[in-house]
């Protein structure tokens, strides 16, 4: 049994107006770009949160005297 060939989402459809095709392609590209930007923004927010958590942990260790901020000559 042959697998059904998937049609490209960006291919021009038979009898489709070229202007409508370009609008549809542009919308598909922008949607994918927006999704990528959103995912990257979420990734950056997560990294920033991890960084802030580490800073809080270091500050707690300083207050407890476990680590020192004094420079060793």
PDB file of C-alpha atoms in Angstrom:
ATOM      1  CA  UNK A   1       0.000   0.000   0.000  1.00  0.00           C
ATOM      2  CA  UNK A   2       1.417   3.346  -1.027  1.00  0.00           C
ATOM      3  CA  UNK A   3       1.532   6.233   1.379  1.00  0.00           C
ATOM      4  CA  UNK A   4      -0.578   9.140   0.246  1.00  0.00           C
ATOM      5  CA  UNK A   5       1.564  12.001  -0.943  1.00  0.00           C
ATOM      6  CA  UNK A   6       1.120  15.112   1.184  1.00  0.00           C
ATOM      7  CA  UNK A   7       0.499  18.290  -0.737  1.00  0.00           C
ATOM      8  CA  UNK A   8       2.620  21.266   0.108  1.00  0.00           C
ATOM      9  CA  UNK A   9       0.811  23.919   2.088  1.00  0.00           C
ATOM     10  CA  UNK A  10       2.626  26.595   0.115  1.00  0.00           C
ATOM     11  CA  UNK A  11       2.033  25.236  -3.400  1.00  0.00           C
ATOM     12  CA  UNK A  12      -0.295  27.167  -5.659  1.00  0.00           C
ATOM     13  CA  UNK A  13      -3.643  25.444  -5.947  1.00  0.00           C
ATOM     14  CA  UNK A  14      -5.247  24.720  -9.263  1.00  0.00           C
ATOM     15  CA  UNK A  15      -7.307  27.694 -10.377  1.00  0.00           C
ATOM     16  CA  UNK A  16      -6.162  29.814  -7.426  1.00  0.00           C
ATOM     17  CA  UNK A  17      -5.675  33.521  -7.961  1.00  0.00           C
ATOM     18  CA  UNK A  18      -1.911  34.311  -7.759  1.00  0.00           C
ATOM     19  CA  UNK A  19      -2.563  37.231  -5.407  1.00  0.00           C
ATOM     20  CA  UNK A  20      -4.545  35.013  -3.027  1.00  0.00           C
ATOM     21  CA  UNK A  21      -1.773  32.438  -3.232  1.00  0.00           C
ATOM     22  CA  UNK A  22       0.829  35.021  -2.227  1.00  0.00           C
ATOM     23  CA  UNK A  23      -1.368  36.215   0.657  1.00  0.00           C
ATOM     24  CA  UNK A  24      -1.801  32.643   1.889  1.00  0.00           C
ATOM     25  CA  UNK A  25       1.934  31.922   1.605  1.00  0.00           C
ATOM     26  CA  UNK A  26       2.803  35.170   3.397  1.00  0.00           C
ATOM     27  CA  UNK A  27       0.373  34.357   6.210  1.00  0.00           C
ATOM     28  CA  UNK A  28       1.819  30.846   6.591  1.00  0.00           C
ATOM     29  CA  UNK A  29       5.384  32.179   6.720  1.00  0.00           C
ATOM     30  CA  UNK A  30       4.486  34.879   9.254  1.00  0.00           C
ATOM     31  CA  UNK A  31       2.636  32.357  11.416  1.00  0.00           C
ATOM     32  CA  UNK A  32       5.655  30.059  11.485  1.00  0.00           C
ATOM     33  CA  UNK A  33       7.989  32.991  12.188  1.00  0.00           C
ATOM     34  CA  UNK A  34       5.744  34.203  15.032  1.00  0.00           C
ATOM     35  CA  UNK A  35       5.715  30.711  16.539  1.00  0.00           C
ATOM     36  CA  UNK A  36       9.525  30.553  16.400  1.00  0.00           C
ATOM     37  CA  UNK A  37       9.853  34.009  17.968  1.00  0.00           C
ATOM     38  CA  UNK A  38       7.390  33.059  20.715  1.00  0.00           C
ATOM     39  CA  UNK A  39       9.305  29.844  21.470  1.00  0.00           C
ATOM     40  CA  UNK A  40      12.616  31.723  21.564  1.00  0.00           C
ATOM     41  CA  UNK A  41      11.112  34.364  23.866  1.00  0.00           C
ATOM     42  CA  UNK A  42       9.850  31.633  26.197  1.00  0.00           C
ATOM     43  CA  UNK A  43      13.319  30.046  26.135  1.00  0.00           C
ATOM     44  CA  UNK A  44      14.946  33.368  27.059  1.00  0.00           C
ATOM     45  CA  UNK A  45      12.460  33.972  29.888  1.00  0.00           C
ATOM     46  CA  UNK A  46      13.201  30.504  31.279  1.00  0.00           C
ATOM     47  CA  UNK A  47      16.970  31.125  31.137  1.00  0.00           C
ATOM     48  CA  UNK A  48      16.523  34.502  32.864  1.00  0.00           C
ATOM     49  CA  UNK A  49      14.471  32.843  35.616  1.00  0.00           C
ATOM     50  CA  UNK A  50      17.175  30.195  36.122  1.00  0.00           C
ATOM     51  CA  UNK A  51      19.785  32.951  36.312  1.00  0.00           C
ATOM     52  CA  UNK A  52      17.757  34.880  38.912  1.00  0.00           C
ATOM     53  CA  UNK A  53      17.314  31.680  40.949  1.00  0.00           C
ATOM     54  CA  UNK A  54      21.079  31.166  40.954  1.00  0.00           C
ATOM     55  CA  UNK A  55      21.658  34.755  42.078  1.00  0.00           C
ATOM     56  CA  UNK A  56      19.227  34.274  44.975  1.00  0.00           C
ATOM     57  CA  UNK A  57      20.995  31.035  45.947  1.00  0.00           C
ATOM     58  CA  UNK A  58      24.396  32.775  45.949  1.00  0.00           C
ATOM     59  CA  UNK A  59      23.004  35.641  48.027  1.00  0.00           C
ATOM     60  CA  UNK A  60      21.630  33.166  50.594  1.00  0.00           C
ATOM     61  CA  UNK A  61      25.026  31.444  50.807  1.00  0.00           C
ATOM     62  CA  UNK A  62      26.712  34.822  51.353  1.00  0.00           C
ATOM     63  CA  UNK A  63      24.318  35.691  54.177  1.00  0.00           C
ATOM     64  CA  UNK A  64      24.952  32.335  55.825  1.00  0.00           C
ATOM     65  CA  UNK A  65      28.698  32.924  55.571  1.00  0.00           C
ATOM     66  CA  UNK A  66      29.300  29.803  53.492  1.00  0.00           C
ATOM     67  CA  UNK A  67      30.895  31.814  50.722  1.00  0.00           C
ATOM     68  CA  UNK A  68      32.831  35.023  51.084  1.00  0.00           C
ATOM     69  CA  UNK A  69      32.797  38.097  48.912  1.00  0.00           C
ATOM     70  CA  UNK A  70      36.140  39.344  50.212  1.00  0.00           C
ATOM     71  CA  UNK A  71      38.955  39.451  47.696  1.00  0.00           C
ATOM     72  CA  UNK A  72      42.016  37.428  48.595  1.00  0.00           C
ATOM     73  CA  UNK A  73      45.198  39.528  48.155  1.00  0.00           C
TER      74      UNK A  73
END
